[in-house]
Every structure is written in C-alpha cells, then in structure tokens.
Coordinates of C-alpha atoms and ligand atoms in Angstrom, one line a residue:
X1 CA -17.5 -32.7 1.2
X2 CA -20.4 -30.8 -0.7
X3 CA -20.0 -30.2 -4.2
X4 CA -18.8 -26.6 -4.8
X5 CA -15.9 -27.3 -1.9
X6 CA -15.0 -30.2 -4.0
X7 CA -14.7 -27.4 -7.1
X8 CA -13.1 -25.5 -5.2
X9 CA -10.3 -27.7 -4.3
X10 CA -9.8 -28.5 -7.5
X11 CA -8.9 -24.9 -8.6
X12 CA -6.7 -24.9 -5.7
X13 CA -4.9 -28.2 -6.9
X14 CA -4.7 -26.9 -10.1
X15 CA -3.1 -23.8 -9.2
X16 CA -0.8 -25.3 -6.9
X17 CA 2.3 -25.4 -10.0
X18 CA 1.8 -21.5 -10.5
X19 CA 1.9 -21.2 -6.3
X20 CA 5.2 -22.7 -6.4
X21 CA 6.9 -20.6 -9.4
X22 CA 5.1 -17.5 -8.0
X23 CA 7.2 -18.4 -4.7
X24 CA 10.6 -17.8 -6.4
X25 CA 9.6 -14.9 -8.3
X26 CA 7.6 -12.5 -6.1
X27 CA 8.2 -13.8 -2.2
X28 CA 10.4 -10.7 -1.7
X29 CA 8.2 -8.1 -3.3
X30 CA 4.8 -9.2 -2.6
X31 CA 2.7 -11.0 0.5
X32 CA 0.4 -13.4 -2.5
X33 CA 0.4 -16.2 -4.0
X34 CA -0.1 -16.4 -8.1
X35 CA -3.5 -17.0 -9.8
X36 CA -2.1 -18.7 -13.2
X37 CA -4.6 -17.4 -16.6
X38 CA -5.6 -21.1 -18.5
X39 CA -4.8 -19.4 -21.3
X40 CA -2.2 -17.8 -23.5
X41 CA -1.6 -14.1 -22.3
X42 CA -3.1 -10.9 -25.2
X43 CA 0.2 -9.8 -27.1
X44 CA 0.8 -6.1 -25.0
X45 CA 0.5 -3.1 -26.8
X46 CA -2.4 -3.6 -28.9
X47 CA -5.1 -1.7 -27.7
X48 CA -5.9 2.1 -26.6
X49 CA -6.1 2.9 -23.4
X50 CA -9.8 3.1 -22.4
X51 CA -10.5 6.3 -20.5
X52 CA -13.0 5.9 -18.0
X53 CA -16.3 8.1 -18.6
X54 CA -16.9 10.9 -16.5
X55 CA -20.5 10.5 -14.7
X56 CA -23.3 13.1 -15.6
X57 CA -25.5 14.3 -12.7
X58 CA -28.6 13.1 -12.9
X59 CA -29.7 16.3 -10.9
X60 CA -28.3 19.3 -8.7
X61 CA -29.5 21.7 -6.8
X62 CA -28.2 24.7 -5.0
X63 CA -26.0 22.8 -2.7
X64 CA -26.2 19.2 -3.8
X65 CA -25.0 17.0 -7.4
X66 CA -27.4 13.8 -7.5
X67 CA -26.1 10.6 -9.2
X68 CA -27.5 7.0 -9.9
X69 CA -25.1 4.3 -10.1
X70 CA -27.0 1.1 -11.1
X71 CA -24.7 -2.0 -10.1
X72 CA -25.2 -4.8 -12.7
X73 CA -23.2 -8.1 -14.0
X74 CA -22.1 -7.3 -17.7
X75 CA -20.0 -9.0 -20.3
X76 CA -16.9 -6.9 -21.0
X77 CA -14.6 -7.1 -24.2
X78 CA -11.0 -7.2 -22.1
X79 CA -9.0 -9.9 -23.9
X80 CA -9.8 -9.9 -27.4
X81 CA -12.4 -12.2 -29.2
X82 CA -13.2 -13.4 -25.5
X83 CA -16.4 -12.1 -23.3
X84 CA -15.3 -11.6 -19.4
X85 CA -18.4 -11.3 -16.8
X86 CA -18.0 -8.7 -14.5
X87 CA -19.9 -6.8 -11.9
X88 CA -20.0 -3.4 -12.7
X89 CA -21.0 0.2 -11.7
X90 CA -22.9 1.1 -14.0
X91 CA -21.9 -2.3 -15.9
X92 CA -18.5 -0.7 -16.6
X93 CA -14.7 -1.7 -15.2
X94 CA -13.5 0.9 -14.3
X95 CA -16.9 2.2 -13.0
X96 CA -17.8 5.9 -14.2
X97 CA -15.5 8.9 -12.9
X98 CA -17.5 10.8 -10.7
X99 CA -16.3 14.3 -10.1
X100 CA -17.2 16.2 -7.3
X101 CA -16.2 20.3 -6.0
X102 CA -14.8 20.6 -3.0
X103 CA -17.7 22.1 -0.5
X104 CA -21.0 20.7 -2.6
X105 CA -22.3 17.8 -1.5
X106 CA -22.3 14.6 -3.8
X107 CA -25.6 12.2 -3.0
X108 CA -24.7 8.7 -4.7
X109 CA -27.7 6.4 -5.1
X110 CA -26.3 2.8 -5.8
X111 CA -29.4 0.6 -7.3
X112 CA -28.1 -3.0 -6.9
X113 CA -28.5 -5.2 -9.6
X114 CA -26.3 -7.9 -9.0
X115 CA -27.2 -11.0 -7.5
X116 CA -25.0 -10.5 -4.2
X117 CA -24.9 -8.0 -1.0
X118 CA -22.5 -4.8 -1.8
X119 CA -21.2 -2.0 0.0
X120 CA -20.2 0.8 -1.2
X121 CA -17.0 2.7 0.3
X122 CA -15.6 5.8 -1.2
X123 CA -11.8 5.7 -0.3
X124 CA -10.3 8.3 0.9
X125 CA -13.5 10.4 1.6
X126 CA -14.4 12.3 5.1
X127 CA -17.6 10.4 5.3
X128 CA -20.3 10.5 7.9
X129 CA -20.0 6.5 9.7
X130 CA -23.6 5.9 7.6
X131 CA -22.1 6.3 4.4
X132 CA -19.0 5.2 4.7
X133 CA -19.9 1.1 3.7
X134 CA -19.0 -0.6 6.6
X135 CA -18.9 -3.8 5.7
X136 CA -22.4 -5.6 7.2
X137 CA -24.6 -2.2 6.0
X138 CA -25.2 -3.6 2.6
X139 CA -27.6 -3.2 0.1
X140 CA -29.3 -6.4 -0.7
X141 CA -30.2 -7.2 -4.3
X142 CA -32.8 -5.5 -6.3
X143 CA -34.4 -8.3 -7.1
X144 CA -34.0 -11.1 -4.7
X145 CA -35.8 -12.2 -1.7
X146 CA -34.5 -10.3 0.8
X147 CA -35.3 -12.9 3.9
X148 CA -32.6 -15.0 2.3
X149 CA -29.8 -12.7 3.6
X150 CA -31.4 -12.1 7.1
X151 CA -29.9 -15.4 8.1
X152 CA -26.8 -14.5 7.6
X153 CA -25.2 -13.8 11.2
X154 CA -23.2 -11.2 10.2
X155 CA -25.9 -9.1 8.0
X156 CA -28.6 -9.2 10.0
X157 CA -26.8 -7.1 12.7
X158 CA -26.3 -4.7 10.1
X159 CA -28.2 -1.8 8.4
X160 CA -29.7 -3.4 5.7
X161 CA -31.3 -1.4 3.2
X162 CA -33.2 -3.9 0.1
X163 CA -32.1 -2.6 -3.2
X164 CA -30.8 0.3 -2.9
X165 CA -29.1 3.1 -1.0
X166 CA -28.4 6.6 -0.7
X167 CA -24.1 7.5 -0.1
X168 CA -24.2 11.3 1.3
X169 CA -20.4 13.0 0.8
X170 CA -20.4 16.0 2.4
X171 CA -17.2 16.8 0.4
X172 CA -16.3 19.0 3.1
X173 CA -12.6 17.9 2.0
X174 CA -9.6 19.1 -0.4
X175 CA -9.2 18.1 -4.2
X176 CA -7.9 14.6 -4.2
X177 CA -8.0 11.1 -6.8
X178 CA -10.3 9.2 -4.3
X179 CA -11.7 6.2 -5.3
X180 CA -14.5 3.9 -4.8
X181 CA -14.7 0.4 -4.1
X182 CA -17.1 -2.4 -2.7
X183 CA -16.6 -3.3 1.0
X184 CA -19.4 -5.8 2.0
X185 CA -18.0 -8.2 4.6
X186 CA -16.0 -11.2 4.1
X187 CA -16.1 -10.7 -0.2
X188 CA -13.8 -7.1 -1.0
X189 CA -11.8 -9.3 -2.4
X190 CA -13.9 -11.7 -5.3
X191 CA -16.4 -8.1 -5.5
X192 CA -13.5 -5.7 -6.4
X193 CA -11.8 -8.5 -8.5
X194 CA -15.0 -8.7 -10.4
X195 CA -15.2 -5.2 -11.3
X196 CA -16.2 -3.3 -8.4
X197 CA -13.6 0.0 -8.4
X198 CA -13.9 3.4 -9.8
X199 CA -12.2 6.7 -9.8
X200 CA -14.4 9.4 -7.7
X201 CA -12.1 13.2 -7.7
X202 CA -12.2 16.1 -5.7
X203 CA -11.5 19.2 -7.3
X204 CA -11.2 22.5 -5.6
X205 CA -10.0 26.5 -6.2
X206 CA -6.9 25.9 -4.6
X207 CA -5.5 23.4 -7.4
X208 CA -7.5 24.7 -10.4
X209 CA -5.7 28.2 -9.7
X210 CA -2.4 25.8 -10.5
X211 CA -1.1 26.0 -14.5
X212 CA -1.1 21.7 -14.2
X213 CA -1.8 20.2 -17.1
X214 CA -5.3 19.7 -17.5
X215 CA -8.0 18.1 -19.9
X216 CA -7.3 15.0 -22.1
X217 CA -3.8 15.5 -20.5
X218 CA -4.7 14.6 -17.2
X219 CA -4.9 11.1 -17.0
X220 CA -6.3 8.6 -14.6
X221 CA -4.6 5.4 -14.8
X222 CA -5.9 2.3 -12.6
X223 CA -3.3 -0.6 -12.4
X224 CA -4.8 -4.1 -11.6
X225 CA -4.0 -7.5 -12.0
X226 CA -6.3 -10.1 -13.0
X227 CA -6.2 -13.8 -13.8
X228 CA -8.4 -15.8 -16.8
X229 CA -10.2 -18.6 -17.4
X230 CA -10.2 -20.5 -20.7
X231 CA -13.5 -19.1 -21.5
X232 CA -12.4 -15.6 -20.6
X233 CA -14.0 -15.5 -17.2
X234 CA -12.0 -13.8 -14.6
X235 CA -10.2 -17.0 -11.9
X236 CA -10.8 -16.6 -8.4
X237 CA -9.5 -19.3 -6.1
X238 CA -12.9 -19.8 -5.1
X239 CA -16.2 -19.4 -6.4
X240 CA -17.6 -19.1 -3.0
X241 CA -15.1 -17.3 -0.9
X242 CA -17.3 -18.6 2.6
X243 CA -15.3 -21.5 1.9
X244 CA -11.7 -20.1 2.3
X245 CA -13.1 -19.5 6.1
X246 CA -13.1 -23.7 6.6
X247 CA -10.1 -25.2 8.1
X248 CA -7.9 -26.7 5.8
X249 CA -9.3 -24.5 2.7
X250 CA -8.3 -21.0 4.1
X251 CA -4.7 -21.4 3.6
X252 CA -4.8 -21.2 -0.2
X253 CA -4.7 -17.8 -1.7
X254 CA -5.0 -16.2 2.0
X255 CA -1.6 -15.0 0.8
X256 CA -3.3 -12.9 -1.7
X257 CA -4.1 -13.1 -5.1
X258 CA -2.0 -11.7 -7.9
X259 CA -3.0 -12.0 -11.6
X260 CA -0.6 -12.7 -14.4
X261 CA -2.4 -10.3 -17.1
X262 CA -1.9 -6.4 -16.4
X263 CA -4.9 -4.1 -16.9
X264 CA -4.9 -0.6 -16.9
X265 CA -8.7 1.3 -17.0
X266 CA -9.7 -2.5 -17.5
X267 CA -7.6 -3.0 -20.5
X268 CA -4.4 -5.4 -21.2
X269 CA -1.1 -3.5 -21.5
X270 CA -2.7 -0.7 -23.3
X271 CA -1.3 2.3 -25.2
X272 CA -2.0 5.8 -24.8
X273 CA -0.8 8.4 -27.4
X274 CA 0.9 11.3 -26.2
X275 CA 2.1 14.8 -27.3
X276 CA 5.4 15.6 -26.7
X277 CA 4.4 17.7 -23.7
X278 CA 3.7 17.3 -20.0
X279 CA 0.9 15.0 -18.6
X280 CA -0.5 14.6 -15.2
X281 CA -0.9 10.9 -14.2
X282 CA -3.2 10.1 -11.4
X283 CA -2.0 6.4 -10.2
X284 CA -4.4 4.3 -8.3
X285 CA -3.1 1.0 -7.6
X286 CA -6.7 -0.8 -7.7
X287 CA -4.9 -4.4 -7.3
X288 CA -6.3 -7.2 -4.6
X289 CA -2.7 -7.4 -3.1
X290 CA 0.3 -6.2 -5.6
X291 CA 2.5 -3.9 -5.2
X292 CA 4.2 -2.4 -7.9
X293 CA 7.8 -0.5 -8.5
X294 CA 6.9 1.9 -11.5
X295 CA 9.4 2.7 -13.9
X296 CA 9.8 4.6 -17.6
X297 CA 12.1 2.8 -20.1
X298 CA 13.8 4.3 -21.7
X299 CA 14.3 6.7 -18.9
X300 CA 14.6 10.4 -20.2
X301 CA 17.8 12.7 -20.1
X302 CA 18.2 14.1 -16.5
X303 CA 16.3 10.9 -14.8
X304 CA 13.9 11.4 -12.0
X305 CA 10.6 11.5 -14.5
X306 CA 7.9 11.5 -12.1
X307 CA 7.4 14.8 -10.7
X308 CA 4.8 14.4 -7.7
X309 CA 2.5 16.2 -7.1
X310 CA -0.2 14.6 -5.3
X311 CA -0.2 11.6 -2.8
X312 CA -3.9 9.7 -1.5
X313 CA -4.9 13.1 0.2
X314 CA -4.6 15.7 -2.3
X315 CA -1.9 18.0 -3.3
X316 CA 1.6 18.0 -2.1
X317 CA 3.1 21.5 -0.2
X318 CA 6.0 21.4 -3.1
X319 CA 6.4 18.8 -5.6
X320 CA 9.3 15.1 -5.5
X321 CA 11.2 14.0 -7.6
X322 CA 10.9 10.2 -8.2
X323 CA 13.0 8.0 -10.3
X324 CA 10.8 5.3 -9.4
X325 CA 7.2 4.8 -8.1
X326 CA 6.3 2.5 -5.1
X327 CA 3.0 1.8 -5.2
X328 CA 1.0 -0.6 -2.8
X329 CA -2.5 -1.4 -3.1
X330 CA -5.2 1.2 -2.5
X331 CA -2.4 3.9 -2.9
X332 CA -2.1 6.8 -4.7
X333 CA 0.2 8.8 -6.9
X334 CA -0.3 12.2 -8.5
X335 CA 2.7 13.1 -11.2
X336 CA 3.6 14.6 -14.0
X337 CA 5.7 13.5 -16.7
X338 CA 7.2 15.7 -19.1
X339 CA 7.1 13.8 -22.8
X340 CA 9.0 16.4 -24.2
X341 CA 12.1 14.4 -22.7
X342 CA 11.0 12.2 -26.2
X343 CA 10.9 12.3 -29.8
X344 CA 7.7 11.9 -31.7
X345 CA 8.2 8.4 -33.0
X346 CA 9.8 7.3 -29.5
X347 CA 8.0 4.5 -27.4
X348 CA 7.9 5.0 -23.7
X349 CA 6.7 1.9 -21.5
X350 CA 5.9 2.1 -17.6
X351 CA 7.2 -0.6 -16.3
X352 CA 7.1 -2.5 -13.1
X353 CA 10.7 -3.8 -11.5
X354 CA 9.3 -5.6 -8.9
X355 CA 8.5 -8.3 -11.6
X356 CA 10.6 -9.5 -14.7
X357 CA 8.6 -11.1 -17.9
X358 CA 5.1 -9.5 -18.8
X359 CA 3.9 -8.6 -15.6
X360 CA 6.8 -6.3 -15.7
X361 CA 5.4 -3.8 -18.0
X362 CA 2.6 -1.8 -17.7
X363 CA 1.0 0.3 -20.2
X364 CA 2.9 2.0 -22.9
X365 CA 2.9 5.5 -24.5
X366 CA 4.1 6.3 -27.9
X367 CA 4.6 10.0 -28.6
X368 CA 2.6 10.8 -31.8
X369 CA 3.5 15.2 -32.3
X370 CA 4.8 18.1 -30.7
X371 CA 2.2 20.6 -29.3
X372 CA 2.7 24.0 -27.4
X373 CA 3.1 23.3 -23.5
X374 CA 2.0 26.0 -21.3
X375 CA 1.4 23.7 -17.9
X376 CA 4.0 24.3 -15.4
X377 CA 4.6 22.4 -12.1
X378 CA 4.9 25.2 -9.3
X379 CA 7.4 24.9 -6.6
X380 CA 5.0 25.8 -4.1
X381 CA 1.9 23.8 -4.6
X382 CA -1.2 23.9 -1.8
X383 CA -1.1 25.1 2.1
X384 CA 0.0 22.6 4.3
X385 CA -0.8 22.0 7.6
X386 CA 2.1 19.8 9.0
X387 CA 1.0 17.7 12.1
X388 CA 2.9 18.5 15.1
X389 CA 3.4 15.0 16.9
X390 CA 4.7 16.6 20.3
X391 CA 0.8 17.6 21.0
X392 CA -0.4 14.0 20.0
X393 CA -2.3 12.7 23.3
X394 CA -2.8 9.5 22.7
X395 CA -0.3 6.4 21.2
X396 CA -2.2 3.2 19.6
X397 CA 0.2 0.5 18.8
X398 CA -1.6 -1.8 15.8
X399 CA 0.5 -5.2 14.8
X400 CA -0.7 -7.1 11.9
X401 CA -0.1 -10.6 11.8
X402 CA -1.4 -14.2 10.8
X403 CA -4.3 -14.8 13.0
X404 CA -6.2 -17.8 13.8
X405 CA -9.4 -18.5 15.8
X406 CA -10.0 -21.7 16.8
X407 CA -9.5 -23.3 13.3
X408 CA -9.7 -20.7 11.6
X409 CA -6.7 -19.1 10.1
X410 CA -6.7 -15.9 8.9
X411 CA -4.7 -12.3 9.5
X412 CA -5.4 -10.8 12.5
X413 CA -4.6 -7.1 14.4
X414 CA -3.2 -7.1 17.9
X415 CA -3.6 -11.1 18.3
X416 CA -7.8 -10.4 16.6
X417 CA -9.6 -11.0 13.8
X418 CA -12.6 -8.8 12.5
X419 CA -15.9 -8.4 14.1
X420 CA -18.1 -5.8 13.0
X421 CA -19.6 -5.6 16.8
X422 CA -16.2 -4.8 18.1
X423 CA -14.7 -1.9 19.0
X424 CA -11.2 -1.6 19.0
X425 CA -10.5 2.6 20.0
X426 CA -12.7 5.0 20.8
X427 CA -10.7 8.2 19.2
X428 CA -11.8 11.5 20.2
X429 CA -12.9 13.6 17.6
X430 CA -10.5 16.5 16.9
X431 CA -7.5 14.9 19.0
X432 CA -3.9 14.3 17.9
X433 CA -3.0 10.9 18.2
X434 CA -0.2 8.4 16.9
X435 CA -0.6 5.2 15.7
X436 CA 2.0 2.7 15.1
X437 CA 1.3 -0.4 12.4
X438 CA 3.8 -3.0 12.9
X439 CA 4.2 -6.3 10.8
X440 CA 5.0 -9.9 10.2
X441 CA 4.8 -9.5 6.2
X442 CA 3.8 -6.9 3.8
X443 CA 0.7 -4.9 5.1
X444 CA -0.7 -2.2 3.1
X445 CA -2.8 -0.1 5.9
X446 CA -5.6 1.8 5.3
X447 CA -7.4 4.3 7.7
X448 CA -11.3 5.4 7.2
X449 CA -12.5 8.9 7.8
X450 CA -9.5 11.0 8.4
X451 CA -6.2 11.3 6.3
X452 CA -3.3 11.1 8.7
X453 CA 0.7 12.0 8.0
X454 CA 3.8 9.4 8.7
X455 CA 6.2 10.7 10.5
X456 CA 8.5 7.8 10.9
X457 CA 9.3 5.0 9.7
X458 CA 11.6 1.8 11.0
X459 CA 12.1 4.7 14.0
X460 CA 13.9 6.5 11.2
X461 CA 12.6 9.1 8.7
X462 CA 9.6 8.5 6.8
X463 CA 10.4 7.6 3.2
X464 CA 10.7 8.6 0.3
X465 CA 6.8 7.5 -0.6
X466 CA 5.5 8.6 2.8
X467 CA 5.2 12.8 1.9
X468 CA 2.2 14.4 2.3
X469 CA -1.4 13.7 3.7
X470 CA -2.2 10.0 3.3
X471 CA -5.1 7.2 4.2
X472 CA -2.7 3.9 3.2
X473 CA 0.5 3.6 4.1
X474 CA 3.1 0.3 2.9
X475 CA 4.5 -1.6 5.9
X476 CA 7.1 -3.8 4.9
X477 CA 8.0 -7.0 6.6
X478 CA 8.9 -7.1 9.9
X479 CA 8.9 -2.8 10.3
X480 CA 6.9 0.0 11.9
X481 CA 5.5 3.0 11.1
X482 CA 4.0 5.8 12.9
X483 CA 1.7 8.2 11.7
X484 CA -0.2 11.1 13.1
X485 CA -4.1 11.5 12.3
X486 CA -6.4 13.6 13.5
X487 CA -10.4 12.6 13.2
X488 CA -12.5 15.0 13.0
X489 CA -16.5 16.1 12.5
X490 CA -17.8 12.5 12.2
X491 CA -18.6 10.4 15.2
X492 CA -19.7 6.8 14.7
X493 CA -18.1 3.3 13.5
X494 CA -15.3 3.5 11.2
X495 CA -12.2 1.2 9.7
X496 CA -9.0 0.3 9.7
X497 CA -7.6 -2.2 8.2
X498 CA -4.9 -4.0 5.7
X499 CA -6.2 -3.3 2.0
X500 CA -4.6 -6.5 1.3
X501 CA -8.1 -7.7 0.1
X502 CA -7.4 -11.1 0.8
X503 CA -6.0 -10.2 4.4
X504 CA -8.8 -8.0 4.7
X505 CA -11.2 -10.6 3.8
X506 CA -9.9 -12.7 6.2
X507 CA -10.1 -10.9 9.2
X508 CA -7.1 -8.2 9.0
X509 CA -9.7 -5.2 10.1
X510 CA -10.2 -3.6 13.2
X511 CA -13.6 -1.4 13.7
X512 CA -13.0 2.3 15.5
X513 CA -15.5 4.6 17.2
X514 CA -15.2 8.1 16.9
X515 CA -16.5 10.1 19.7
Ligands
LIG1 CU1 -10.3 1.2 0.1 CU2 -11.8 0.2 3.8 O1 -11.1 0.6 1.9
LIG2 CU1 -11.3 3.9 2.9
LIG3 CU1 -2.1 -7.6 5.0

C-alpha cells in the first residue's frame, strides 16, 4: 500500500461515524454519503452575502466580447479567522459573472494556473463540440512540464492545448442563468469542490422588454455544500481521486459527497438585506450531489412565494407558483419573491426541508426599508415553442445504475461506464427525438448542447419542477422520465451524463455524436 492510499484510508476510516448518522438522516432525500467538517460549524447569519463580480471585457469588437479568465489556487476568507485554499477563476469562488447578449459572440480565454488539467464547460450553453470541455480536451498547466500528462491514457487521446485555451460561445441562444464549471475527466468532482463554478448569463430583448426586477434586486444565489478541515482546508474523501477507481477504495464516497457547512456565493449562511419589495432570485444549485427542498420561514400571507419565472433554459411562457423549490444539482430556478409580504424589522430565512439542524437553513434576509416597487411579473412571459412529441423519430432509452468493470465499481448507463472514445447515439441534427432516463437511485441528468422539454414523468404528467426548457432533469429512485430534445447546428462529440459529480466521476457519462 503506497503512502497517500494509506492517507487516504484513513480519511475514509475517520469519516466512517459521520457515514453512518448521514445514513438515517438523508438516505431518502439524497443518493451521498456525509463528509463530517473537524471542526465546530460558523454561527449562521453573520456575514453578508457576497455578490459575485461581474467580469469586464478585456476587449470587443463589432461582433465579439473578449475575456481572460486566469485559473489560480488562492486562499479565501470563508469561515472566519480560518484561510481555505481553493482553485479559483480568476482566484475567486464563485468565479466572476460573465454576462453575455444574446446573438454576440463571447471568446473566453482560460490561462491555467493551477497545478492540474481543467476543462472548462459552460452549462447550459449551445456550444460548438470544441468548446464545449469534454472532459480529456484539457488545458494543461501553465507552468508545468507538459510531457508529464502525455502519459496519461486518457489525455493523450485528447485535444490537449498547454496553458491555455480559447472557449468560442456563439451565444446564438435565449437569455438564461447558465453557468460554468470544470469538466476534466475523472476529477468534476474534487475541481468543482475546490472552487471551480461560476455564474455566466444570457441576456436578450425579449426579457429586458419585461418590467422584472432588475439591478441590485436581481440576485444570483449559488447553493453548495462543503466540508472543513481543522485547518480550514476544504475535506475531500481523497486527496487523489485516481484512487477511488481501486477496488476496495471506490466504494467510499462513490455515493456522493455532501458537506455539513452551507455556502451561498462562497459564504456560510449569509445574510442579504432587502427592501420590502420584489426580488428576482436566480438559483443555481452548484452542489457535488445535494438536492435541496427550498423553503421561506416564516412563509408570507397568501403562501406560494416563489413566483417562477425562469427554469435552466431561460424564461418561462407564463410564470408558477411554488410553495416550495426542488432543486437538484446543476439545476436551475428563476423566481421572484415579493418582500413586501414582510415588515421592515422581519427576518426571512430560506430554508431547506430535505434536512433538519443547520443544513436546513440556507441563507437569510432581513428586510431593512420600504422602497417604491415598480417591477411586475407578467402573465405572459417569452414565446414558447412547445415540442410536439408525436413527430419525435427516434426513442433512446438511458438507465442509470451502479456499474462495475471488472473490479471496478462505479455508476454506469445502459450496463457502461464512461469512455471518452465511445459513442453511445449518433443524433441527427435538427431531429425530434425522446429519451427516457430510468434509475436505480437518485440521478440528476444533464444533457450537453441542446435544451430539451419533459413531457412525462413516472408515465404520468411531468411535475411540478419539470415546466419549461431544461438541460438537467431530477430522476428519483426507481422512476422514468421522458423528454423531448432537439439538437441542432453543432455536429461533433457531446455529453450526457448524471451531474452527480461523484457518479459522474465515476463513470455515469455516456458520450453522443451529433450528425
Ligand atoms: Cu454541468 Cu457536463 O455539466
Ligand atoms: Cu452542460
Ligand atoms: Cu447519479
């Protein structure tokens, strides 16, 4: 046994107490296992929310905004008196917002500064296949030897580029909260746990023409859950996530990993003043593998708070009602919420039912004033083009399940686990088709390139979570749901997979070819 295995199992050993209570606690709600913090948890409610900056262009031109993101380890201030390493764009957690207009396109330049392979994937964006970061086209570090990472079996077949890379988005897409994520192969999970997430928006004509609220009342709020070491560094099950693919070692964590310390835009249960008027709330859940059940206590007058407007794919054809919010990872929720419901002086906290103690809360907001409201949430909302499944062509049946090759145990799709030389359906571009994801467990599935629409769901109706256009869908234990998509403009290798990023990780993708 070589030494950082030994390390290894030692974190697992040490974890094992947490494993257990998280087993009585969460088995219902959530496919993962518990990472227990080795220390005491912040006191909630202490610190402002952090609002993530909005990236200047370092250039534009007539058709085209030009950005450098420089990916670097950094120490951030997230519990307080303790430093956390991270990876970070631009050193940040969240990364920078980058904000882009419908129809121009957005080049992103990532420099890579870490000491590890990355890939960059912007979720939710209609991406040409060499853009898109499929997982073995990294971007070797900066400063590194580069022959190091030729050995690798998996990279090597790749498109490597050595320190940095150009991301072209066409942007030929509708406004939307997309977001961006690391995707190198085999290490989502430790790279996005790190750090490696930011919001990226669309904005268009179509919903700036809408009276929504806007400015520092539209707020983008990125739920995670994270786990801490005595000396404030983030816990991982394994420093070296190779390891979790030997027999023996995979089955710890493969669950997933949840966190027992809440962060919203990187920060511990923070607060966010409000007026006593209507915000949006763009909702990303950002988490490796929770799901959450989002809730406002005390709930206002009426009930039903979360007015939705938005789902991953942009705007909604007329707004929902929610009382509550289910939220799986890589999903998101556009809503308003109308403080004036409160009294300045009244304290509002989002919480999360799926979970009872701290990790059921989740940020708070305390209503400072009264202001003059003029946003408005129109009945109609955006043109909608509803997928007619009748003309669908083709049916793809997808079941995620524990997987196993050989020794190794993993997740796998239809009985196989992930190779990146694999293709698994060769979609035509511009074709109808249905696909149906069934599971064992929880399975959070995410589709690259095109948004698609569910149209059913345990052979019922879709639910009440499902509306609008979409790129992840939650597929509970032991259910199905179908869902039209449509790819279109873009041939070439794409992704499907669980966003799960442990499952992911571990084999739960399936590569596509567009043609
Ligand atoms: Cu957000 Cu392929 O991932
Ligand atoms: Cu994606
Ligand atoms: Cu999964």
């Amino acid at each position: 046994m070589n030494m950082s295995r030994r390390r290894f199992m030692g974190l697992a050993a040490g974890s094992g107490a947490a494993a257990l209570l998280a087993g009585c606690g969460i088995r219902t709600a959530q496919t993962a296992e518990l990472m227990a913090s080795d220390l005491p948890a912040p006191k909630p409610f202490q610190v402002p929310l952090p609002i993530p900056p909005v990236k200047r262009p370092s250039r534009t031109d007539g058709t085209t905004d030009y950005y450098e993101v420089q990916q670097r380890e950094t120490m951030a201030q997230i519990l307080p008196g303790l430093d956390t390493p991270i990876m970070g764009y631009d050193g940040l957690f969240p990364g920078p917002t980058i904000e882009s207009r419908s129809g121009r396109r957005t080049v992103v330049r990532h420099l890579n500064k870490l000491a590890v392979p990355i890939a960059v994937h912007l979720h939710g964006g209609h991406t040409p296949a060499d853009s898109d970061g499929y997982p073995i086209d990294v971007v070797l570090p900066l400063n590194g030897d580069p022959h190091e990472w030729h050995h690798d079996g998996h990279l090597s077949a790749g498109d490597l580029s050595e320190g940095s890379r150009n991301y072209v988005y066409p942007m030929d897409q509708r406004a939307a909260t997309l977001w961006y994520h690391d995707h190198r192969m085999d290490f989502t999970g430790p790279q996005v746990y790190r750090g490696l997430a930011g919001f990226h928006l669309v904005r268009d004509d179509e919903e700036d023409a809408l009276p929504l609220p806007r400015g520092d009342r539209e707020i983008p709020l990125m739920i995670t859950d994270r786990s801490f070491a005595e000396d404030g560094s983030l816990r991982y099950p394994s420093n070296d996530p190779t390891l979790r693919h030997e027999p023996g070692v995979a089955d710890s964590h493969m669950e997933g990993v949840v966190g027992d310390v809440m962060l919203v835009n990187g920060a511990p249960w923070p607060v966010l003043e409000v007026a006593a008027v209507q915000y949006r709330l763009r909702i990303l859940n950002a988490s490796n593998a929770r799901r959450y059940q989002l809730a406002l206590d005390p709930q206002p007058a009426g009930g039903r708070p979360f007015v939705q407007i938005g789902g991953d794919g942009g705007l909604l054809p007329s707004p929902i009602r929610h009382e509550t919010i289910d939220i799986a990872p890589a999903e998101r929720f556009d809503v308003v919420v109308d403080f004036s419901a409160y009294a300045p002086g009244q304290e509002i906290t989002l919480l999360n039912r799926l979970d009872s103690g701290r990790m059921g809360s989740v940020v708070r907001f305390q209503v400072t004033r009264r202001e003059r409201d003029d946003a408005r949430v129109p009945d109609r909302l955006a043109d909608y083009e509803r997928l007619d499944p009748a003309r669908a062509k083709v049916t793809r049946v997808w079941r995620f399940t524990r997987g196993r090759t050989g020794d190794h145990l993993g997740w796998a799709i239809n009985g196989r686990m992930f190779d990146p030389a694999r293709m698994d359906a060769q979609p035509r571009l511009g074709e109808l088709e249905i696909w149906r994801f069934g599971t064992d467990l929880h399975h959070p599935v995410h589709v690259h390139l095109s948004p698609f629409q569910v149209i059913g769901r345990g052979g019922r109706l879709p639910g009440p979570f499902d509306a609008g256009w979409k790129d992840t869908v939650d597929v509970r234990p032991a259910e199905h749901v179908d869902v039209a998509v449509r790819f279109t403009e873009y041939s070439g290798r794409f992704l499907m997979h669980c966003h799960n990023l442990e499952h992911e990780d571990m084999g739960m993708m399936s590569a596509f070819e567009t043609v």
